[in-house]
Every structure is written in structure tokens, then in C-alpha cells.
Amino acid sequence: MQVLKFGGSSLASRQEMEAVAKILVERATKAQLIVVLSAPQGVTSLIETLIQQAQTATDYTAQLDTWQTRCNTLLQSFDSRLSPAQLQALTSFQQAQAEQLQRHLQGIALLGECSNKVQARLMAMGELLSVRIMLALLASDNVRELPAEQCLLASGDYLNARVDIKATAKRIKHWCSENPFNIALMPGYRAQHEEGDLCVLGRNGSDYSAAVVAAAMQAQSCEIWTDVDGVYTADPRRVSSAVHVARLSYEEAMELSHFGAKILHPKTIAPLAQFRVPCVIKNTNNPAAAGTWIDAEGDHSLPIKGISTLEQLALITVSGPGLKGVAGISARVFSCLAQRDISVNLITQSSSEFSISFCVQQANVMAVKKAIRAEFELELSSGLIKPLNIQKNMAIVSLIGDGMLHQLGLAARFFASLAQAQVNVSAMAQDSSERTVSAVVNQSDCGDAVAVCHENFFTHMPSIDVFVVGCGTVGAQLLQQIKRQQQFLHKRNVKLRVYGIANSRQLLLAAQGIDLNNWQAKLSGAKTAFDFATVQQFVKRHHLINPVIVDCTTSTDLAARYADYIRAGFHVVTPNKKANTMAMDYYHEIRNAARAKHRRFLYETTVGAGLPIIDAVQGLQNAGDRLHEFGGILSGSLSYIFGLLEAGQSFSTATRQARELGYTEPDPRDDLSGMDVARKLLIMAREIGLQLELDDIAIEPLIPAEFDASGSVEDFMERLSALDDYYAQAQQQAQTNNAVLRYVALIRDGKCQVKVEAVAADNPLAAIKDGENALVIKSDYYQPLPFVLRGYGAGATVTAAGIFSDLMRTLAWQQQA
Ligand code: ADP
Ligand code: ASP
Ligand code: MG
């Protein structure tokens, strides 16, 4: 004997029902079957809402229409499959159910209330419809209807009854002896209450119906047929990377279902475990798949089996210092709840001051308040117990697996993952079998919590979730490099995806990551402008856990918001020098935010483009080095211009050539003013601990103050030859002193200056030209010979590569947590 249960998702439409019939016909050739059927998907929920509406004097006619249409459309879909007589019989049956439902709803609306007994009778209608349709589809004398309300005996709440397996076994066996069958179709969810009326077994309770029948009949197995290939490491509807689990122990399955894995009703496993009946989860849409096997053994090779969530809970705390050490308080709390059939999902108790916290379904908060008030009336009025503390909109996130019993550090990793997801934990608990560890969190954080925990425990593929703002030369080059490297990184288990690209007018977002082959076209078609709140909502909605804003603009406004971005949980990576050269207070604010939020602010490319200068300086200082002096050529364009001067070119020709090759800013005055170099020097100065502002940098521009630098770029370039003699002479002078002219940035004795300087031939800076940058550091550790870093200090390729390597650093940070 085998028991097979098909859920609502397997009975949603004609197509699914026929698939079920096919499976049954095939299986019936091998074994005698008891088949438990749920209501067609959605039907029970529609009735539940109808009852609520009738009870609260809400107009329920539209909802009633929806229910009727749902059932009738399903019946009509069998038009070409069933005979007119069969269809007529089904239609009459459904009509009778509809009339019964309507009559009851009128009564409920009149009274303004509905007893659980009446509600049970109405809620369980859909199951009968499924059985009738399946009987018609199978149409054979060997197929019979097994009446659940005669055979399953239950007690307790009419809406959430518990089955007496022993009595049920007797009844079913008796029924079987009188009704020979090949396939017995039994409506799930329904049972007879010990008081004689019909009752139901709790929402989603057909799984439990199947389990009690399988236990009662000592079946070979109990198969639960649904719409997924079995149990996954998380709800596959919510976590796309969820991994299939081939085998579970009864205890693991029980914990998973208790803590919210909807695939099994929480009461299902206990009877199967008691009678040692294996449970198999199968997919109606993919019967060839092996499914998930649940038995006493389980699979010891996988320590953790899944993460589940229970939502719409309230966390309630009973506390009062006056009750410290008073015995029996918790027993009173929980028995007063049990008396009112309020089930508690999780309990934690403090050991010092008296305080007990527990989770209940949010819908039960009023009932809990009443129960506790009644039970502790005296203690509340005398102040021994404080008024209840109630936190609503909470959820429980649980990590489940037998391996937790034996393997150290799994719970620690769970809580570290929650910290990494920036999720605040309001309470925590470990079940006594040490198979489950649970955290109570705000429901709005639940998705993030599951995403990070799942990644850390199952997919082991850390992600970098990129949002590029500004896609000029550097931004575009970065996107190209990312496109090129995505596969390479994927092989190394890193998921690098660009979820957003923005320019000054448009913002493009894509939930699955942007296809970097044609982002330009997509971006130009984007309708909205960049707005951080939109990006933030996007990140929240898609549970991106390592979001990075890459600012490739030169915008001051954007730079002024970095601290906000970081406080919102984003890393910031940028070649934009503005933020680091604004007021010192803001400089500290960004870093404080980054420390507090465990996020990174990375700006390696603001000085020396791709050269790892910031990293080197931070590394030296961390190792206890003290910097004495810094000298550098920090501008690629000026490096190029002074190289040409050295080769005998005139100043104006050199500048023009640099401009034509794209080394200078579009307006070369931006380079020649010395301001760009001054900003870079300020960043270096602050990096080594000097508390300076931009005004504190002595800037000697390349254009003397008396030179007329006004007008258009072209006008300015025309006039530039007036400086040729001055620079030719200065270069000549330098050469006679065995030196060369360079535009140098210097930090010495706490003072910063940028200026044209004649650099002696033996100075490492003398060799720097052709767009190269160099940084020369003298320090405790590097003397008398200095530490020198040299290479191209400008250009989209090296700058983008530098940004790329900053992006990778956010990953190290993520893994550290
Ligand atoms: P049925 O109608 O067959 O009873 P349910 O909707 O009740 O189906 O249960 C199946 C659903 O359970 C799946 O579609 C899936 O979204 C959800 N689910 C939740 N947690 C898990 C999990 N850990 N593994 C597999 N499915 C899960
Ligand atoms: N039809 C019932 C429900 O939707 C029982 C079940 O499907 O398991 O809750
Ligand atoms: Mg179900």
C-alpha cells in the first residue's frame, strides 16, 4: 500500500489534473494506492476570505463571483475530455456546494460571526471538488472515494484538529475491508471531529491527512506530490540559487516545516516518524526527478540542510524585576496561552532579571494580551510585572541541520552572516536538540538575512553588486573590463554583476544584472533619472547584499552624498577626488560612517590612477612606518608636457600636443592651474594624517598670475605661445645645472606645495615623463633610499583597472564579516 498526496498546485488546472491521473494509472499497476487530494489551488483561500468578508459586513458578492468562476472555469475546461453526463454531474455537484456556501454566508453576515465548526464545513469544500473531478477522470470501478469524514477521527480546534491515529487506523481498515479498490481517492484536510461534526486539519493540512493515513495503514511510503523537485535549501520561489536536498532526516524535515518551509505542513512528519514510514517529496510536473527522501537516517554528509522563515509574527516580552526567582511563572505564561489554543513559535528566557520573550502569530496578539492580563491580573496591578512589550512585524529566520549537533561554529557563522547582512537580531534561540538555531528579526530584513545566510552556507559565491554612476571614458572602460572578466571571476566563485548604470540624465536598472553587450542602447532608452532612493529600493527589493556605488563622475553633489550612501549600506568606490578634498569634517564623517556600517570607501584611483599608492601608504602606516617626506609627479598630462619641454619642444606646442592626444582635460587650464595636482596632494597629505584643507596647499600654477587666461579654450591656446620663451629659458637654466623641469607635489615638514621645480638628474622624479606618474616616499623604513612607485598615472584603461581592483576589495571585506 502506498499513500500519495497531491497538493493544490498539482490540481490547479485541467493540465495538472490530467498529469496526476496519468501518474495514478501508471502507479496503480504496481501497488494499491490511497490518494489524498487537496482543493484546486487558491480555492480554500477564496472561501476563507469570503467568510471574513461576511463576518465583517463587507460586500462579498464580487469574491463569491470569483470563487464560482474559478470552480466553473475549471469544470468547463474538461469539456472535451469528459462525457456530457460526467460534466453535468460535476456541475450539479458544484452548484449544490455553491448554494450551501451562499446560504451559510448569508447566515454569517446576519449574525456577524462564524463558529469554527461552520467555518470548517465551508473551508473543506474544495477538496470534495478535486475528488469528484479525479473520479470522473479515472472512471473505473477500481477507483473509489474514501470518505475522510467517516474514517479520520480528530479532536481539538475545529480548524486545526489533531488526528487520533489508532482510531483512524481501525476505521480505515474497516472501510478498506468493505470496499475493495485499486485506487482510493480521499479528500485531504477533512476529518470527523470526536463530537461528530466535520473538522479540518489546519491550512495546508492535506499533507497531514496523507501522513496519518500512511501511518495508520503502515504504508510502504507517503509521497507528497507538489510543484517543485523536492525540498530545497531555501524556498526556491524566494532564493533563486536554492539547492535541491536529496535526503533529510525526520527531525530535519520536522524542524524545516515547523520553522516555515511551506512545502510540508508542520504536523506531517511526526506520525510518519512514529511509524517509520518514509516520506518522499515529488514533482507532479517532473515525475522522473528523484525528489527528496525523508527517513530516520537522513544524510550525514551535509551538516546543514536549509534556511527557512516564519513571517507575520509578534515578539512579546513578559518582564518584571519583581519576579526574579519566582518559580512557575513561565509555566503559567505558556499554559494560559495553551488553554486558548495560541501556539508559540519560539521562546527565549533571560537568566538574570526575569524576562521571557516568545513569538506568536501577529493575528494572535490581542488574544495573548487578554490571556496574560487575565492570568497575571494581580502581578500587573501591583507592578510585579511590567506591561507587555510587543514588537510587531517580526520574522524568525532558522538554520536547520543535524550536523549542528556535531560541528562547531555553525551557529557563530549564522549570526556573523546576519551581522554581515546588517540585520538586527531581537532574540535568538537554539532548539533543545541543537538541530536548529533561530533568530528573530524585523520582517523587512528577512529577505536580506536569508540571502546572506544562504550564500554563506550553500552557494559560497560571494557577490559584488555594482551600480556605476557616470559612464564617460572611465565608466565605459570599467564596464568593458567587467564584461570581459565576469566569466573568469565566476569560475573563481565570484559573482560580479552590474545592476545599475546611470549618466546625468538616465538610470538603467536590471534585476538579473545588466547585459553589458548593449548597455548603451538600453541606457539611452531608460525613462528615469538617477535617484539614490530608487537605487536603494531596488537593492532592498532584490536583497542585494554587497552593493557598491561606483562614482565615475567629477560631480561635487554626488561626492557630498557618499556618507549617506555608506550609511544606507553601500560601499563607495570612486576616482572622483571631490569627497576627499572637501572639508576635513566631511572627510571624517565618511570614514566614521564606513566604520559604523562595516562598509568600505575606496578611492585608490584618485591619486596616481591605477598605481596602488593609497594602499601602499596605508600598508606602511599600519606596519608602524612614519613618513618624513613625499614628492611626486601626480599629473599624467603635466608629466607629458614637461617631457616634451625637456626634448626641446615649446611650451605651447607641448600643451597642444598633449591636448590632441587626450592627455589633458578638455580645457587644459584645468591642468595648468595646478588645482588637480593640489587635490591629489591634499589626499596624500590627509592619508598620512595631516589635518589640512585645500586652502593650506601652496599652489604655483603653470600660468603666471599676470598672464591673461580668460576667454574660450581656443583663444587661450592661441595666446599660450607668449609663455614659450619663459619656459624655454627656465628649461635651459635647469639643464645647465644638470637638472630638468618638473611639476612637482611636495610634502615636507607638514607643509604642502605644488610647483614647477628644477629636479636634479639623480632624483627619481627626473626620469618621469611621457605621461608617467611617480611617487617618492622617505620614511623610517625607507631611508636613505626612498620607496618609489612609478607607472602610467592617467588614462581610462589603468584608471578603470584601479577601480576594478577596489571593487574586488569590497569582497574581502564581505568575507571578513
Ligand atoms: P502544494 O499545493 O503542493 O501543497 P505548497 O505551495 O503548499 O504546494 O508547497 C510547495 C511550495 O513550498 C513550493 O512551491 C515552494 O515555493 C515552497 N517552499 C518553501 N520552502 C521550501 C523549501 N525549503 N523547499 C522546497 N519548497 C519550498
Ligand atoms: N486546501 C487546504 C488549504 O489550502 C488544505 C491543503 O491544500 O493542504 O489549506
Ligand atoms: Mg501544501
mmCIF file of N, CA, C and O in Angstrom, residues 95-177:
data_model
loop_
_atom_site.group_PDB
_atom_site.id
_atom_site.type_symbol
_atom_site.label_atom_id
_atom_site.label_comp_id
_atom_site.label_asym_id
_atom_site.label_seq_id
_atom_site.Cartn_x
_atom_site.Cartn_y
_atom_site.Cartn_z
ATOM 1 N N GLN A 95 -22.855 23.124 -8.087
ATOM 2 C CA GLN A 95 -23.968 24.043 -7.825
ATOM 3 C C GLN A 95 -24.511 23.846 -6.411
ATOM 4 O O GLN A 95 -24.798 24.811 -5.707
ATOM 5 N N ALA A 96 -24.613 22.594 -6.026
ATOM 6 C CA ALA A 96 -25.119 22.305 -4.674
ATOM 7 C C ALA A 96 -24.158 22.882 -3.630
ATOM 8 O O ALA A 96 -24.587 23.467 -2.628
ATOM 9 N N GLN A 97 -22.861 22.738 -3.889
ATOM 10 C CA GLN A 97 -21.876 23.306 -2.946
ATOM 11 C C GLN A 97 -22.023 24.824 -2.879
ATOM 12 O O GLN A 97 -21.980 25.418 -1.813
ATOM 13 N N ALA A 98 -22.200 25.437 -4.073
ATOM 14 C CA ALA A 98 -22.313 26.900 -4.137
ATOM 15 C C ALA A 98 -23.534 27.372 -3.349
ATOM 16 O O ALA A 98 -23.473 28.362 -2.608
ATOM 17 N N GLU A 99 -24.644 26.647 -3.502
ATOM 18 C CA GLU A 99 -25.859 27.045 -2.769
ATOM 19 C C GLU A 99 -25.656 26.932 -1.275
ATOM 20 O O GLU A 99 -26.037 27.817 -0.501
ATOM 21 N N GLN A 100 -25.009 25.841 -0.892
ATOM 22 C CA GLN A 100 -24.746 25.641 0.537
ATOM 23 C C GLN A 100 -23.866 26.780 1.080
ATOM 24 O O GLN A 100 -24.138 27.350 2.134
ATOM 25 N N LEU A 101 -22.822 27.102 0.302
ATOM 26 C CA LEU A 101 -21.912 28.169 0.727
ATOM 27 C C LEU A 101 -22.667 29.486 0.846
ATOM 28 O O LEU A 101 -22.559 30.203 1.847
ATOM 29 N N GLN A 102 -23.482 29.785 -0.167
ATOM 30 C CA GLN A 102 -24.218 31.043 -0.169
ATOM 31 C C GLN A 102 -25.140 31.162 1.042
ATOM 32 O O GLN A 102 -25.201 32.197 1.691
ATOM 33 N N ARG A 103 -25.870 30.086 1.324
ATOM 34 C CA ARG A 103 -26.787 30.084 2.480
ATOM 35 C C ARG A 103 -26.028 30.373 3.758
ATOM 36 O O ARG A 103 -26.416 31.198 4.568
ATOM 37 N N HIS A 104 -24.892 29.702 3.917
ATOM 38 C CA HIS A 104 -24.109 29.896 5.133
ATOM 39 C C HIS A 104 -23.574 31.312 5.232
ATOM 40 O O HIS A 104 -23.559 31.899 6.309
ATOM 41 N N LEU A 105 -23.146 31.837 4.090
ATOM 42 C CA LEU A 105 -22.593 33.200 4.119
ATOM 43 C C LEU A 105 -23.662 34.197 4.553
ATOM 44 O O LEU A 105 -23.396 35.132 5.322
ATOM 45 N N GLN A 106 -24.889 33.979 4.067
ATOM 46 C CA GLN A 106 -25.981 34.882 4.474
ATOM 47 C C GLN A 106 -26.154 34.837 5.982
ATOM 48 O O GLN A 106 -26.295 35.861 6.653
ATOM 49 N N GLY A 107 -26.116 33.630 6.510
ATOM 50 C CA GLY A 107 -26.276 33.456 7.957
ATOM 51 C C GLY A 107 -25.151 34.134 8.713
ATOM 52 O O GLY A 107 -25.371 34.836 9.712
ATOM 53 N N ILE A 108 -23.931 33.942 8.211
ATOM 54 C CA ILE A 108 -22.754 34.535 8.878
ATOM 55 C C ILE A 108 -22.877 36.059 8.866
ATOM 56 O O ILE A 108 -22.644 36.733 9.867
ATOM 57 N N ALA A 109 -23.280 36.593 7.705
ATOM 58 C CA ALA A 109 -23.405 38.045 7.584
ATOM 59 C C ALA A 109 -24.467 38.565 8.544
ATOM 60 O O ALA A 109 -24.315 39.615 9.174
ATOM 61 N N LEU A 110 -25.533 37.813 8.693
ATOM 62 C CA LEU A 110 -26.631 38.213 9.572
ATOM 63 C C LEU A 110 -26.187 38.249 11.038
ATOM 64 O O LEU A 110 -26.440 39.196 11.771
ATOM 65 N N LEU A 111 -25.486 37.193 11.419
ATOM 66 C CA LEU A 111 -25.030 37.082 12.812
ATOM 67 C C LEU A 111 -23.800 37.926 13.091
ATOM 68 O O LEU A 111 -23.526 38.293 14.232
ATOM 69 N N GLY A 112 -23.017 38.176 12.036
ATOM 70 C CA GLY A 112 -21.754 38.896 12.227
ATOM 71 C C GLY A 112 -20.698 38.020 12.849
ATOM 72 O O GLY A 112 -19.681 38.515 13.345
ATOM 73 N N GLU A 113 -20.933 36.748 12.872
ATOM 74 C CA GLU A 113 -19.888 35.844 13.370
ATOM 75 C C GLU A 113 -20.031 34.458 12.747
ATOM 76 O O GLU A 113 -21.073 34.106 12.204
ATOM 77 N N CYS A 114 -18.952 33.707 12.872
ATOM 78 C CA CYS A 114 -18.951 32.374 12.285
ATOM 79 C C CYS A 114 -18.190 31.448 13.215
ATOM 80 O O CYS A 114 -17.034 31.713 13.557
ATOM 81 N N SER A 115 -18.842 30.394 13.658
ATOM 82 C CA SER A 115 -18.147 29.464 14.562
ATOM 83 C C SER A 115 -17.102 28.678 13.770
ATOM 84 O O SER A 115 -17.216 28.542 12.556
ATOM 85 N N ASN A 116 -16.110 28.173 14.488
ATOM 86 C CA ASN A 116 -15.080 27.365 13.818
ATOM 87 C C ASN A 116 -15.701 26.141 13.153
ATOM 88 O O ASN A 116 -15.250 25.697 12.105
ATOM 89 N N LYS A 117 -16.746 25.618 13.788
ATOM 90 C CA LYS A 117 -17.396 24.412 13.258
ATOM 91 C C LYS A 117 -17.991 24.702 11.874
ATOM 92 O O LYS A 117 -17.786 23.951 10.924
ATOM 93 N N VAL A 118 -18.687 25.832 11.767
ATOM 94 C CA VAL A 118 -19.294 26.193 10.483
ATOM 95 C C VAL A 118 -18.204 26.510 9.462
ATOM 96 O O VAL A 118 -18.249 26.086 8.302
ATOM 97 N N GLN A 119 -17.203 27.240 9.955
ATOM 98 C CA GLN A 119 -16.121 27.637 9.038
ATOM 99 C C GLN A 119 -15.440 26.389 8.445
ATOM 100 O O GLN A 119 -15.165 26.336 7.255
ATOM 101 N N ALA A 120 -15.220 25.380 9.296
ATOM 102 C CA ALA A 120 -14.564 24.156 8.825
ATOM 103 C C ALA A 120 -15.370 23.528 7.695
ATOM 104 O O ALA A 120 -14.817 23.110 6.673
ATOM 105 N N ARG A 121 -16.688 23.500 7.872
ATOM 106 C CA ARG A 121 -17.549 22.862 6.883
ATOM 107 C C ARG A 121 -17.397 23.541 5.519
ATOM 108 O O ARG A 121 -17.377 22.904 4.477
ATOM 109 N N LEU A 122 -17.287 24.875 5.555
ATOM 110 C CA LEU A 122 -17.193 25.613 4.294
ATOM 111 C C LEU A 122 -15.790 25.534 3.684
ATOM 112 O O LEU A 122 -15.632 25.348 2.481
ATOM 113 N N MET A 123 -14.798 25.649 4.548
ATOM 114 C CA MET A 123 -13.406 25.681 4.061
ATOM 115 C C MET A 123 -13.020 24.401 3.327
ATOM 116 O O MET A 123 -12.131 24.404 2.488
ATOM 117 N N ALA A 124 -13.660 23.290 3.697
ATOM 118 C CA ALA A 124 -13.226 21.989 3.177
ATOM 119 C C ALA A 124 -13.949 21.584 1.895
ATOM 120 O O ALA A 124 -13.872 20.446 1.460
ATOM 121 N N MET A 125 -14.672 22.536 1.262
ATOM 122 C CA MET A 125 -15.446 22.180 0.068
ATOM 123 C C MET A 125 -14.579 21.841 -1.136
ATOM 124 O O MET A 125 -14.911 20.949 -1.935
ATOM 125 N N GLY A 126 -13.483 22.564 -1.274
ATOM 126 C CA GLY A 126 -12.647 22.416 -2.474
ATOM 127 C C GLY A 126 -12.098 21.006 -2.637
ATOM 128 O O GLY A 126 -11.962 20.507 -3.763
ATOM 129 N N GLU A 127 -11.795 20.354 -1.518
ATOM 130 C CA GLU A 127 -11.230 19.008 -1.569
ATOM 131 C C GLU A 127 -12.215 18.048 -2.219
ATOM 132 O O GLU A 127 -11.826 17.162 -2.994
ATOM 133 N N LEU A 128 -13.496 18.242 -1.910
ATOM 134 C CA LEU A 128 -14.509 17.354 -2.484
ATOM 135 C C LEU A 128 -14.576 17.520 -3.999
ATOM 136 O O LEU A 128 -14.709 16.550 -4.748
ATOM 137 N N LEU A 129 -14.450 18.782 -4.427
ATOM 138 C CA LEU A 129 -14.489 19.045 -5.865
ATOM 139 C C LEU A 129 -13.343 18.313 -6.569
ATOM 140 O O LEU A 129 -13.544 17.664 -7.607
ATOM 141 N N SER A 130 -12.137 18.385 -5.976
ATOM 142 C CA SER A 130 -10.979 17.702 -6.590
ATOM 143 C C SER A 130 -11.247 16.212 -6.722
ATOM 144 O O SER A 130 -10.975 15.603 -7.771
ATOM 145 N N VAL A 131 -11.787 15.619 -5.643
ATOM 146 C CA VAL A 131 -12.016 14.169 -5.659
ATOM 147 C C VAL A 131 -13.039 13.816 -6.742
ATOM 148 O O VAL A 131 -12.848 12.869 -7.505
ATOM 149 N N ARG A 132 -14.111 14.636 -6.829
ATOM 150 C CA ARG A 132 -15.126 14.345 -7.851
ATOM 151 C C ARG A 132 -14.545 14.411 -9.254
ATOM 152 O O ARG A 132 -14.828 13.557 -10.098
ATOM 153 N N ILE A 133 -13.724 15.417 -9.505
ATOM 154 C CA ILE A 133 -13.150 15.544 -10.854
ATOM 155 C C ILE A 133 -12.239 14.347 -11.127
ATOM 156 O O ILE A 133 -12.289 13.737 -12.206
ATOM 157 N N MET A 134 -11.434 13.969 -10.147
ATOM 158 C CA MET A 134 -10.485 12.875 -10.365
ATOM 159 C C MET A 134 -11.220 11.556 -10.572
ATOM 160 O O MET A 134 -10.818 10.736 -11.409
ATOM 161 N N LEU A 135 -12.330 11.376 -9.823
ATOM 162 C CA LEU A 135 -13.132 10.158 -10.025
ATOM 163 C C LEU A 135 -13.599 10.082 -11.466
ATOM 164 O O LEU A 135 -13.540 9.034 -12.118
ATOM 165 N N ALA A 136 -14.042 11.243 -11.981
ATOM 166 C CA ALA A 136 -14.532 11.273 -13.353
ATOM 167 C C ALA A 136 -13.401 10.992 -14.338
ATOM 168 O O ALA A 136 -13.574 10.267 -15.319
ATOM 169 N N LEU A 137 -12.230 11.561 -14.062
ATOM 170 C CA LEU A 137 -11.094 11.384 -14.974
ATOM 171 C C LEU A 137 -10.636 9.927 -15.014
ATOM 172 O O LEU A 137 -10.269 9.413 -16.065
ATOM 173 N N LEU A 138 -10.663 9.283 -13.852
ATOM 174 C CA LEU A 138 -10.157 7.907 -13.800
ATOM 175 C C LEU A 138 -11.233 6.898 -14.199
ATOM 176 O O LEU A 138 -10.932 5.813 -14.716
ATOM 177 N N ALA A 139 -12.487 7.273 -13.925
ATOM 178 C CA ALA A 139 -13.672 6.490 -14.282
ATOM 179 C C ALA A 139 -13.435 4.985 -14.367
ATOM 180 O O ALA A 139 -13.329 4.418 -15.444
ATOM 181 N N SER A 140 -13.321 4.357 -13.207
ATOM 182 C CA SER A 140 -13.125 2.904 -13.191
ATOM 183 C C SER A 140 -13.744 2.365 -11.906
ATOM 184 O O SER A 140 -13.794 3.046 -10.879
ATOM 185 N N ASP A 141 -14.190 1.115 -11.995
ATOM 186 C CA ASP A 141 -14.800 0.504 -10.798
ATOM 187 C C ASP A 141 -13.787 0.290 -9.695
ATOM 188 O O ASP A 141 -14.130 0.166 -8.532
ATOM 189 N N ASN A 142 -12.533 0.236 -10.097
ATOM 190 C CA ASN A 142 -11.484 0.024 -9.089
ATOM 191 C C ASN A 142 -11.073 1.296 -8.375
ATOM 192 O O ASN A 142 -10.186 1.282 -7.548
ATOM 193 N N VAL A 143 -11.693 2.389 -8.774
ATOM 194 C CA VAL A 143 -11.371 3.667 -8.133
ATOM 195 C C VAL A 143 -12.543 4.093 -7.271
ATOM 196 O O VAL A 143 -13.679 4.162 -7.744
ATOM 197 N N ARG A 144 -12.277 4.333 -5.993
ATOM 198 C CA ARG A 144 -13.377 4.675 -5.086
ATOM 199 C C ARG A 144 -13.067 5.925 -4.295
ATOM 200 O O ARG A 144 -11.912 6.291 -4.136
ATOM 201 N N GLU A 145 -14.121 6.508 -3.752
ATOM 202 C CA GLU A 145 -13.912 7.660 -2.869
ATOM 203 C C GLU A 145 -13.840 7.171 -1.430
ATOM 204 O O GLU A 145 -14.746 6.466 -0.967
ATOM 205 N N LEU A 146 -12.772 7.549 -0.762
ATOM 206 C CA LEU A 146 -12.618 7.173 0.650
ATOM 207 C C LEU A 146 -13.097 8.366 1.484
ATOM 208 O O LEU A 146 -12.469 9.438 1.442
ATOM 209 N N PRO A 147 -14.193 8.218 2.214
ATOM 210 C CA PRO A 147 -14.769 9.383 2.903
ATOM 211 C C PRO A 147 -13.973 9.744 4.163
ATOM 212 O O PRO A 147 -14.059 9.059 5.179
ATOM 213 N N ALA A 148 -13.198 10.839 4.068
ATOM 214 C CA ALA A 148 -12.313 11.223 5.179
ATOM 215 C C ALA A 148 -13.121 11.494 6.439
ATOM 216 O O ALA A 148 -12.708 11.158 7.553
ATOM 217 N N GLU A 149 -14.334 12.096 6.273
ATOM 218 C CA GLU A 149 -15.085 12.480 7.477
ATOM 219 C C GLU A 149 -15.760 11.287 8.145
ATOM 220 O O GLU A 149 -16.397 11.436 9.175
ATOM 221 N N GLN A 150 -15.601 10.123 7.563
ATOM 222 C CA GLN A 150 -16.036 8.914 8.285
ATOM 223 C C GLN A 150 -14.824 8.190 8.862
ATOM 224 O O GLN A 150 -14.921 7.523 9.881
ATOM 225 N N CYS A 151 -13.693 8.329 8.193
ATOM 226 C CA CYS A 151 -12.547 7.492 8.564
ATOM 227 C C CYS A 151 -11.523 8.172 9.455
ATOM 228 O O CYS A 151 -10.884 7.537 10.288
ATOM 229 N N LEU A 152 -11.313 9.490 9.281
ATOM 230 C CA LEU A 152 -10.308 10.158 10.109
ATOM 231 C C LEU A 152 -10.974 10.736 11.349
ATOM 232 O O LEU A 152 -11.878 11.577 11.230
ATOM 233 N N LEU A 153 -10.546 10.298 12.514
ATOM 234 C CA LEU A 153 -11.148 10.799 13.748
ATOM 235 C C LEU A 153 -10.189 11.788 14.399
ATOM 236 O O LEU A 153 -9.016 11.475 14.635
ATOM 237 N N ALA A 154 -10.706 12.976 14.693
ATOM 238 C CA ALA A 154 -9.811 14.023 15.198
ATOM 239 C C ALA A 154 -10.423 14.723 16.399
ATOM 240 O O ALA A 154 -11.610 14.563 16.707
ATOM 241 N N SER A 155 -9.598 15.536 17.060
ATOM 242 C CA SER A 155 -10.093 16.301 18.216
ATOM 243 C C SER A 155 -9.387 17.650 18.250
ATOM 244 O O SER A 155 -8.465 17.897 17.479
ATOM 245 N N GLY A 156 -9.811 18.503 19.177
ATOM 246 C CA GLY A 156 -9.188 19.827 19.325
ATOM 247 C C GLY A 156 -9.925 20.868 18.507
ATOM 248 O O GLY A 156 -11.123 20.737 18.225
ATOM 249 N N ASP A 157 -9.195 21.917 18.143
ATOM 250 C CA ASP A 157 -9.758 23.035 17.395
ATOM 251 C C ASP A 157 -10.371 22.533 16.072
ATOM 252 O O ASP A 157 -9.723 21.798 15.326
ATOM 253 N N TYR A 158 -11.586 22.960 15.772
ATOM 254 C CA TYR A 158 -12.244 22.526 14.542
ATOM 255 C C TYR A 158 -11.487 22.956 13.283
ATOM 256 O O TYR A 158 -11.652 22.373 12.219
ATOM 257 N N LEU A 159 -10.693 24.010 13.431
ATOM 258 C CA LEU A 159 -9.967 24.477 12.247
ATOM 259 C C LEU A 159 -8.538 23.951 12.193
ATOM 260 O O LEU A 159 -7.824 24.161 11.223
ATOM 261 N N ASN A 160 -8.137 23.308 13.264
ATOM 262 C CA ASN A 160 -6.742 22.852 13.316
ATOM 263 C C ASN A 160 -6.681 21.566 14.152
ATOM 264 O O ASN A 160 -5.920 21.462 15.111
ATOM 265 N N ALA A 161 -7.484 20.612 13.742
ATOM 266 C CA ALA A 161 -7.676 19.430 14.595
ATOM 267 C C ALA A 161 -6.500 18.464 14.492
ATOM 268 O O ALA A 161 -5.700 18.519 13.561
ATOM 269 N N ARG A 162 -6.432 17.581 15.499
ATOM 270 C CA ARG A 162 -5.347 16.599 15.581
ATOM 271 C C ARG A 162 -5.961 15.204 15.449
ATOM 272 O O ARG A 162 -6.981 14.904 16.086
ATOM 273 N N VAL A 163 -5.355 14.373 14.641
ATOM 274 C CA VAL A 163 -5.968 13.070 14.329
ATOM 275 C C VAL A 163 -5.525 11.990 15.321
ATOM 276 O O VAL A 163 -4.357 11.923 15.702
ATOM 277 N N ASP A 164 -6.479 11.171 15.712
ATOM 278 C CA ASP A 164 -6.188 10.001 16.563
ATOM 279 C C ASP A 164 -5.846 8.851 15.607
ATOM 280 O O ASP A 164 -6.725 8.279 14.956
ATOM 281 N N ILE A 165 -4.557 8.530 15.542
ATOM 282 C CA ILE A 165 -4.115 7.587 14.506
ATOM 283 C C ILE A 165 -4.649 6.174 14.760
ATOM 284 O O ILE A 165 -5.066 5.474 13.828
ATOM 285 N N LYS A 166 -4.666 5.798 16.041
ATOM 286 C CA LYS A 166 -5.101 4.431 16.354
ATOM 287 C C LYS A 166 -6.560 4.202 15.916
ATOM 288 O O LYS A 166 -6.879 3.252 15.198
ATOM 289 N N ALA A 167 -7.410 5.151 16.339
ATOM 290 C CA ALA A 167 -8.827 5.025 15.986
ATOM 291 C C ALA A 167 -9.006 5.109 14.480
ATOM 292 O O ALA A 167 -9.822 4.382 13.878
ATOM 293 N N THR A 168 -8.232 5.992 13.862
ATOM 294 C CA THR A 168 -8.322 6.171 12.418
ATOM 295 C C THR A 168 -7.919 4.886 11.685
ATOM 296 O O THR A 168 -8.565 4.480 10.702
ATOM 297 N N ALA A 169 -6.860 4.243 12.196
ATOM 298 C CA ALA A 169 -6.386 3.017 11.554
ATOM 299 C C ALA A 169 -7.505 1.986 11.519
ATOM 300 O O ALA A 169 -7.766 1.353 10.481
ATOM 301 N N LYS A 170 -8.178 1.862 12.637
ATOM 302 C CA LYS A 170 -9.264 0.884 12.735
ATOM 303 C C LYS A 170 -10.336 1.179 11.693
ATOM 304 O O LYS A 170 -10.810 0.310 10.969
ATOM 305 N N ARG A 171 -10.713 2.468 11.640
ATOM 306 C CA ARG A 171 -11.796 2.856 10.733
ATOM 307 C C ARG A 171 -11.409 2.645 9.270
ATOM 308 O O ARG A 171 -12.205 2.148 8.469
ATOM 309 N N ILE A 172 -10.179 3.055 8.932
ATOM 310 C CA ILE A 172 -9.800 2.922 7.504
ATOM 311 C C ILE A 172 -9.723 1.438 7.135
ATOM 312 O O ILE A 172 -10.177 1.036 6.053
ATOM 313 N N LYS A 173 -9.135 0.664 8.055
ATOM 314 C CA LYS A 173 -9.001 -0.764 7.725
ATOM 315 C C LYS A 173 -10.371 -1.385 7.512
ATOM 316 O O LYS A 173 -10.587 -2.189 6.594
ATOM 317 N N HIS A 174 -11.307 -0.980 8.355
ATOM 318 C CA HIS A 174 -12.666 -1.482 8.212
ATOM 319 C C HIS A 174 -13.258 -1.078 6.860
ATOM 320 O O HIS A 174 -13.822 -1.891 6.134
ATOM 321 N N TRP A 175 -13.068 0.195 6.541
ATOM 322 C CA TRP A 175 -13.597 0.686 5.255
ATOM 323 C C TRP A 175 -12.964 -0.089 4.096
ATOM 324 O O TRP A 175 -13.655 -0.510 3.160
ATOM 325 N N CYS A 176 -11.657 -0.293 4.169
ATOM 326 C CA CYS A 176 -10.948 -0.997 3.087
ATOM 327 C C CYS A 176 -11.482 -2.435 2.940
ATOM 328 O O CYS A 176 -11.619 -2.941 1.818
ATOM 329 N N SER A 177 -11.778 -3.062 4.080
ATOM 330 C CA SER A 177 -12.238 -4.448 4.001
ATOM 331 C C SER A 177 -13.599 -4.520 3.319
ATOM 332 O O SER A 177 -13.953 -5.514 2.701
#
